[in-house]
mmCIF file of C-alpha atoms in Angstrom:
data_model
loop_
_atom_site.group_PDB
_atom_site.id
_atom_site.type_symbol
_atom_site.label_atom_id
_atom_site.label_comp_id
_atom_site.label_asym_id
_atom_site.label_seq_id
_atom_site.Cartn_x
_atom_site.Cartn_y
_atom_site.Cartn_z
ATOM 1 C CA UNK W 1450 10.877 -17.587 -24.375
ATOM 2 C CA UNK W 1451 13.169 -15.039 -22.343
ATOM 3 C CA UNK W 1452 14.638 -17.793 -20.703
ATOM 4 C CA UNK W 1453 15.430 -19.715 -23.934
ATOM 5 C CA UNK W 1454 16.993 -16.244 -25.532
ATOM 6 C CA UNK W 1455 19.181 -15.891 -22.447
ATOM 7 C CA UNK W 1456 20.501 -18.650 -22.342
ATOM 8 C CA UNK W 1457 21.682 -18.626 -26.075
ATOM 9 C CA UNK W 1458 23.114 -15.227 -25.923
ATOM 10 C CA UNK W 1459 26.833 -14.623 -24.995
ATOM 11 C CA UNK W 1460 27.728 -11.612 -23.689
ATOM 12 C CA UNK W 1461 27.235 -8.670 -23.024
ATOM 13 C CA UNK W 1462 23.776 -8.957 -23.855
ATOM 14 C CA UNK W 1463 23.552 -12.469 -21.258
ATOM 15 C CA UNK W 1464 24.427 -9.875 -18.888
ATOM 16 C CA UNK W 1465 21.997 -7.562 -19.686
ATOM 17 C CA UNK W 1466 19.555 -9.681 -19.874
ATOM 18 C CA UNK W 1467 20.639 -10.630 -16.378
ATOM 19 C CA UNK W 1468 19.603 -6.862 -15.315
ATOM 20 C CA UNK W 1469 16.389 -6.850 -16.771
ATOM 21 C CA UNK W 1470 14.981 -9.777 -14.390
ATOM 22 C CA UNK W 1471 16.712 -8.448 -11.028
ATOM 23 C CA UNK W 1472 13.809 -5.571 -10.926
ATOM 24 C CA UNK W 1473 11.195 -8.701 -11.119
ATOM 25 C CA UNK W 1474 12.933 -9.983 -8.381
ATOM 26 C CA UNK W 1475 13.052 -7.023 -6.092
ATOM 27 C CA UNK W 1476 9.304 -6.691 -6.603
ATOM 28 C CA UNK W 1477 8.321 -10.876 -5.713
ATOM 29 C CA UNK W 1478 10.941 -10.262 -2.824
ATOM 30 C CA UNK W 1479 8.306 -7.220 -1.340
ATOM 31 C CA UNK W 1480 5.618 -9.272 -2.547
ATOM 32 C CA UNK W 1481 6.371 -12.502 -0.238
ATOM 33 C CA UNK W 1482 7.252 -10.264 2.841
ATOM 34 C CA UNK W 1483 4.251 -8.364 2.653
ATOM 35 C CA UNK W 1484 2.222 -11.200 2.306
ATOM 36 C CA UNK W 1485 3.763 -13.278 4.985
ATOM 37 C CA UNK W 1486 3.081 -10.256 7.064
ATOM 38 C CA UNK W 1487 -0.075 -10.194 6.803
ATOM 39 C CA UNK W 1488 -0.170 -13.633 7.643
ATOM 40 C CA UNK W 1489 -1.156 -14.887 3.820
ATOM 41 C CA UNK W 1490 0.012 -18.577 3.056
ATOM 42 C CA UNK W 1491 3.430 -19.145 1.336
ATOM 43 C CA UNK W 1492 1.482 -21.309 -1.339
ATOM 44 C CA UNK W 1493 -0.640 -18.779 -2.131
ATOM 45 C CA UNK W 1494 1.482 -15.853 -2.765
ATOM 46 C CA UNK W 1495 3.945 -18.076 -4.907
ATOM 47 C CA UNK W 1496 1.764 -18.079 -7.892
ATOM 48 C CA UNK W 1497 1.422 -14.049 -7.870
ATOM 49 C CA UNK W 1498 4.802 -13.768 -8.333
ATOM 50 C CA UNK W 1499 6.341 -12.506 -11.534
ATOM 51 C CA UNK W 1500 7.993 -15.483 -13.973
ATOM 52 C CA UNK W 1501 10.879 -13.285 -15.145
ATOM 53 C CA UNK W 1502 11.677 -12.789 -11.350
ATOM 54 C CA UNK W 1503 11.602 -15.967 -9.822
ATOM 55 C CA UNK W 1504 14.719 -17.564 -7.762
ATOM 56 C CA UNK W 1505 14.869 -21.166 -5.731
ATOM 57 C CA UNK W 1506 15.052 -19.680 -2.513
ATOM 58 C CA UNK W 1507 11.693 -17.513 -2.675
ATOM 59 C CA UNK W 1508 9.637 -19.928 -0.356
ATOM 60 C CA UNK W 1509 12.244 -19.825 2.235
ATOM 61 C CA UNK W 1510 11.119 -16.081 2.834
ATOM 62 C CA UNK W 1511 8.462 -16.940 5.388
ATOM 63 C CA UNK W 1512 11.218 -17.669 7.602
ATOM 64 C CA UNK W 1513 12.838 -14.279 7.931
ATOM 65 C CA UNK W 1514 11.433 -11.919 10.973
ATOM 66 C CA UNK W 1515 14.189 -9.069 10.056
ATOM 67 C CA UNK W 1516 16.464 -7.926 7.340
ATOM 68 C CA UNK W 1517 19.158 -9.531 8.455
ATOM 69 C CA UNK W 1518 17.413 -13.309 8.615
ATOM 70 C CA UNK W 1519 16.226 -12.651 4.921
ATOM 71 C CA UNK W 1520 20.015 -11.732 4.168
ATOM 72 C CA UNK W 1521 21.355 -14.702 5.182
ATOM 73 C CA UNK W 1522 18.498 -17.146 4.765
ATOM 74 C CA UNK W 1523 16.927 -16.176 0.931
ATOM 75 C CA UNK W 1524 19.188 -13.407 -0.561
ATOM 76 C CA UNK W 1525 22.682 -14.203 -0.009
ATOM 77 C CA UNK W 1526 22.975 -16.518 -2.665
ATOM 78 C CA UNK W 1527 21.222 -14.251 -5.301
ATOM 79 C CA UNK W 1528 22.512 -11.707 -7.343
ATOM 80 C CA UNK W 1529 20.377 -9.348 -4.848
ATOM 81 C CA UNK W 1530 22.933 -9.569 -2.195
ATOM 82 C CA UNK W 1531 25.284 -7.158 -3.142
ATOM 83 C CA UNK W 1532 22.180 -4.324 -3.147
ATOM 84 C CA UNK W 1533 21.163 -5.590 0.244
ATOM 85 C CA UNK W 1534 24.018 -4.668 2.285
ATOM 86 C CA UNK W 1535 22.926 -1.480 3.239
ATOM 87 C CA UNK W 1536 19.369 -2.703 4.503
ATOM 88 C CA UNK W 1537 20.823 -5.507 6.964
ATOM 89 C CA UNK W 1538 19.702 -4.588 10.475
ATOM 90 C CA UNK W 1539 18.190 -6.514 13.371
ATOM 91 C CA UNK W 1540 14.955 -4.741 13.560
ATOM 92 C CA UNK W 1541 11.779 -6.253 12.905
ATOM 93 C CA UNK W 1542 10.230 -6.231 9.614
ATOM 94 C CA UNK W 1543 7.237 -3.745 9.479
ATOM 95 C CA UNK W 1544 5.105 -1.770 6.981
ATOM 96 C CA UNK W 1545 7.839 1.292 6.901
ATOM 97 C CA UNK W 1546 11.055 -1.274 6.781
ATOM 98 C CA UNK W 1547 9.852 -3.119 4.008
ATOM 99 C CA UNK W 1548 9.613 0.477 1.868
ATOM 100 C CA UNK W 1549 12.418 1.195 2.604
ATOM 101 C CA UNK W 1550 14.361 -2.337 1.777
ATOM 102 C CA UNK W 1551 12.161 -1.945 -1.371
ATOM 103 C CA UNK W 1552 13.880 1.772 -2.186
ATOM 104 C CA UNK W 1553 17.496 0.778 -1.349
ATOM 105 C CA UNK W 1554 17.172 -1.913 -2.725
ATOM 106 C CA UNK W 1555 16.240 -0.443 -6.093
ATOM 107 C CA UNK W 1556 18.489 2.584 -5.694
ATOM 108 C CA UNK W 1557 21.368 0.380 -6.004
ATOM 109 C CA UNK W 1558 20.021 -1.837 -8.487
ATOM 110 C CA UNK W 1559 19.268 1.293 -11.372
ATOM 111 C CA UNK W 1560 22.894 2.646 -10.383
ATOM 112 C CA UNK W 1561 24.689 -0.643 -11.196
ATOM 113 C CA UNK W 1562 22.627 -0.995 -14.299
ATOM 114 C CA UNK W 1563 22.897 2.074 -15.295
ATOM 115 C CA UNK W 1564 26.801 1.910 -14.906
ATOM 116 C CA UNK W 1565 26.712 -1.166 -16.874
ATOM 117 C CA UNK W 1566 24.992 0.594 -20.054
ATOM 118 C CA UNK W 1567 27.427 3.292 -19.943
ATOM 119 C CA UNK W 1568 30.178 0.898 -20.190
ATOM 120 C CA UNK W 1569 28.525 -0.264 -22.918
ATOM 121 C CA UNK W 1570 28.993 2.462 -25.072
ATOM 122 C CA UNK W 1571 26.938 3.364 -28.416
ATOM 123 C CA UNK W 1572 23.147 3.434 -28.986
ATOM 124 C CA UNK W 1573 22.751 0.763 -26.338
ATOM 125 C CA UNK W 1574 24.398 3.294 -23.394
ATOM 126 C CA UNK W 1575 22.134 6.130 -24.995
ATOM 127 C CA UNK W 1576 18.877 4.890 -25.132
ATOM 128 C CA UNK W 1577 18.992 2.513 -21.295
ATOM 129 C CA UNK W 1578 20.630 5.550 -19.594
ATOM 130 C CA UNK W 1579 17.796 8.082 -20.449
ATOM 131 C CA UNK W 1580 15.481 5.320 -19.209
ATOM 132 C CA UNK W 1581 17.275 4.509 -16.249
ATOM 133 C CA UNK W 1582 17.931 8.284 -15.122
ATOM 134 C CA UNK W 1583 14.330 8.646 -15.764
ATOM 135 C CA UNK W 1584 13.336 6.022 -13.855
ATOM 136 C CA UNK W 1585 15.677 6.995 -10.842
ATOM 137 C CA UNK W 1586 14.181 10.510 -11.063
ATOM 138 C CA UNK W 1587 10.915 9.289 -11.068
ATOM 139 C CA UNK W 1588 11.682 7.759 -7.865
ATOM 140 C CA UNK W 1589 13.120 9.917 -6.204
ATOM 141 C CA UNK W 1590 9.799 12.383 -6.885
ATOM 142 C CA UNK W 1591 7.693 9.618 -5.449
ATOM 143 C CA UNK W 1592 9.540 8.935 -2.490
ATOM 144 C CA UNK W 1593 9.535 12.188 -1.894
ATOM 145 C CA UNK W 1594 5.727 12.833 -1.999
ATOM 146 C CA UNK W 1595 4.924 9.822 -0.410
ATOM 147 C CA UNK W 1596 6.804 10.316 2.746
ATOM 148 C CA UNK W 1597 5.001 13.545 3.487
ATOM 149 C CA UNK W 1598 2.992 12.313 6.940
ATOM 150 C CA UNK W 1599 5.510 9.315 7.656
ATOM 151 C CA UNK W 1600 7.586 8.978 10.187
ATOM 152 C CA UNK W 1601 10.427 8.879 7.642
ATOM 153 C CA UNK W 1602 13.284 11.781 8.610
ATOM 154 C CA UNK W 1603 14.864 13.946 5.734
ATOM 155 C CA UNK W 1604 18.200 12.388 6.255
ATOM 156 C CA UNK W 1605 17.026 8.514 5.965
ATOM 157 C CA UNK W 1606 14.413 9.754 2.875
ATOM 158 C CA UNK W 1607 17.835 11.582 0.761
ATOM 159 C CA UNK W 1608 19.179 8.149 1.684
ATOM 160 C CA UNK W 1609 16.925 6.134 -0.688
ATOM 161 C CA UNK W 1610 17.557 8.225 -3.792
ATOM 162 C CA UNK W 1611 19.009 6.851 -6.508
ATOM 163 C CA UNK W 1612 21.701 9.329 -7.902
ATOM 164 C CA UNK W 1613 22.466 8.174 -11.729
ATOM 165 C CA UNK W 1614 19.220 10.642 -13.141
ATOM 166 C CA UNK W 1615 19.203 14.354 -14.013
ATOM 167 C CA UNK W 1616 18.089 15.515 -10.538
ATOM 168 C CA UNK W 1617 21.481 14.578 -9.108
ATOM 169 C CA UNK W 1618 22.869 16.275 -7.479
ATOM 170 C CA UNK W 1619 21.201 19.667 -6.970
ATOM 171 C CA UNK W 1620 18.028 18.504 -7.458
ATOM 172 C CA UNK W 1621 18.026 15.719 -5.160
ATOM 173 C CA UNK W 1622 19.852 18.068 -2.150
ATOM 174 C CA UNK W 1623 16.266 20.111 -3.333
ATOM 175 C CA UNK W 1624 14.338 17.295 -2.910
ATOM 176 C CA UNK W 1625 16.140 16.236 0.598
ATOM 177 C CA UNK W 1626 15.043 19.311 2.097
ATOM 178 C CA UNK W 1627 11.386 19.852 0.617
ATOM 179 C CA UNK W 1628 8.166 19.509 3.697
ATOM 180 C CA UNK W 1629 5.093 19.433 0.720
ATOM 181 C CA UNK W 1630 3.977 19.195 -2.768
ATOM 182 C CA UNK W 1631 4.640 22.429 -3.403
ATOM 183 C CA UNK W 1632 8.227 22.556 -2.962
ATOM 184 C CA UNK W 1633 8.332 19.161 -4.872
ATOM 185 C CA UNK W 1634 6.738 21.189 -8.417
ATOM 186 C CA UNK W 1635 9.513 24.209 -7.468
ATOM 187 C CA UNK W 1636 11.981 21.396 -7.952
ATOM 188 C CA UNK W 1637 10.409 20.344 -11.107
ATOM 189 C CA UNK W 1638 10.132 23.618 -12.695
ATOM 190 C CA UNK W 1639 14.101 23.473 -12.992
ATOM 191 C CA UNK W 1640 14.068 21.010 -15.164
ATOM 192 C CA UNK W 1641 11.766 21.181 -18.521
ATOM 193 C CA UNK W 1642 10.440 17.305 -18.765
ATOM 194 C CA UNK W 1643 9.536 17.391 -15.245
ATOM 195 C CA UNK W 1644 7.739 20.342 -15.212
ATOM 196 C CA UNK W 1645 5.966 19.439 -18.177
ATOM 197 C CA UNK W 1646 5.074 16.114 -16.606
ATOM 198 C CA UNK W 1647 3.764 18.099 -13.124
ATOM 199 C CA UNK W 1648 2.072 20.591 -15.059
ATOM 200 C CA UNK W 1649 -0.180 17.926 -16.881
ATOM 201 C CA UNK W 1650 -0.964 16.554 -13.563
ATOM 202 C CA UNK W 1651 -3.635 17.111 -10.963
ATOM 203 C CA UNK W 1652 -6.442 15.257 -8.382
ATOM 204 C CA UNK W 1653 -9.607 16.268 -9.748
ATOM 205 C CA UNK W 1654 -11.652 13.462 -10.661
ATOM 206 C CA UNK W 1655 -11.151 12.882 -14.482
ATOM 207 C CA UNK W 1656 -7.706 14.620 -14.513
ATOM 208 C CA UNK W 1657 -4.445 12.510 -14.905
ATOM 209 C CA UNK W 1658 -2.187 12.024 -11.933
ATOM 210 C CA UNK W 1659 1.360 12.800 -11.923
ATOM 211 C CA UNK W 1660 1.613 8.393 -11.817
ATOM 212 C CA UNK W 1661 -0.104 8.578 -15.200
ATOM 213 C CA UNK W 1662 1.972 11.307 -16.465
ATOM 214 C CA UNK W 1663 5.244 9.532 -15.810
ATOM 215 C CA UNK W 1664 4.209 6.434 -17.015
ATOM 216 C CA UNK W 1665 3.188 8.311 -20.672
ATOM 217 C CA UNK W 1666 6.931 9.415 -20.592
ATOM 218 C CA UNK W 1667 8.110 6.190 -19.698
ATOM 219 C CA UNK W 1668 6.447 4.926 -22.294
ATOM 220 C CA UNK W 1669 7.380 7.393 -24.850
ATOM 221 C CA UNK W 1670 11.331 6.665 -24.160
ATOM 222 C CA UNK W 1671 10.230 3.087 -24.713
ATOM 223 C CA UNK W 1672 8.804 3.627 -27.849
ATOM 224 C CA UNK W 1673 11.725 5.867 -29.142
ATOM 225 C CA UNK W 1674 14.263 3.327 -28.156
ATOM 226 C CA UNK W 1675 12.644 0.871 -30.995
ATOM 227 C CA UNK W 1676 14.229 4.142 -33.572
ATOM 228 C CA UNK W 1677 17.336 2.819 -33.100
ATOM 229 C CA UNK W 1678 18.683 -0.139 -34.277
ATOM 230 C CA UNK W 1679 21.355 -2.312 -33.042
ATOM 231 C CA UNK W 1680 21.077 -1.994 -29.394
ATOM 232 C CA UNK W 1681 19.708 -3.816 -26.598
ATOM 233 C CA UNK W 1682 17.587 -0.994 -25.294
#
């Protein structure tokens, strides 16, 4: 059905529409090289991949032993390859590359689609860039929590933030420089949202995690995009 609507569509919305798989195809991109890594058959990660993000090249991936083989050999072709050129390198592909391919990747992927919105103008630009700067925030938080304990540096973790949300750019140079969870909430508490969201979040058992508080709030700028009419959002 999406495929049928895009292709009757003319633009801007074929465009759009466009944007919406390229996240689907980031995620079966980390799906086949994590798989392959572990040594899991081609044929039998194929059919775990997402529809809306599929692309002919995707069983070529077993092929690729760095980012630079998967460059030329699956992505280059795609409409990926203009968000991969900062993750070419010779090294091998390993648990902590991968993450990291997966973050740049998607840090350049919500900043181009979030500068196409804005072009757009109207309700459309209105309701897709709160979602998007949202989203990029949201990442950034993540990131930032999850490479506590890694053997990620603070220069190579500020790389991988996407800078089109409300953090940037004070709250991301925050962010670059925090060492726990702590200093993550201090960040939060400057803006309102976020320290709502951190606030409603803890790791007792029965309490909801900071996860399940950003996905309510993703979901609540979902729903309140459907109160306007006559945009693509």
């Amino acid at each position: 059905e999406f495929n049928h609507l895009r292709n009757h569509c003319l633009e801007p919305l074929a465009t759009f529409l466009d944007y919406i798989t390229y996240s689907y195809m980031i995620d079966n991109i980390i799906l086949l090289i994590t798989g392959t890594l572990h040594q899991r058959p081609i044929n039998e990660l194929i059919p775990k991949c997402h529809p809306l993000g599929s692309f002919e090249q995707m069983e070529a991936i077993h092929i690729a032993a760095t980012p630079a083989e998967l460059y030329n050999a699956v992505l280059v072709d795609t409409p990926l390859a203009p968000y991969f050129m900062d993750c070419i390198s010779e090294q091998d592909l390993d648990e902590l590359n991968i993450e990291i391919i997966r973050n740049t990747l998607y840090k350049a992927y919500l900043e181009d689609f979030y500068q196409f919105c804005k072009s757009l103008g109207g309700s459309t630009a209105e309701s897709m860039c709160e979602a998007l700067a949202f989203e990029a925030d949201r990442r950034a938080f993540i990131i930032t929590i999850n490479s506590f304990g890694t053997e990620l540096s603070k220069e190579d973790r500020a790389k991988l933030y996407p800078c089109c949300g409300k953090l940037h750019p004070d709250g991301l140079a925050l962010l670059g420089r925090a060492d726990d969870y702590d200093q993550v909430r201090n960040v939060a508490e400057c803006y309102a949202e976020y320290k709502e969201l951190f606030e409603g979040a803890g790791t007792n058992p029965g309490d909801k995690t900071l996860e399940d508080r950003f996905f309510e709030h993703e979901v609540k700028l979902m729903k309140n995009s459907f109160m306007m009419q006559f945009q693509f959002g």
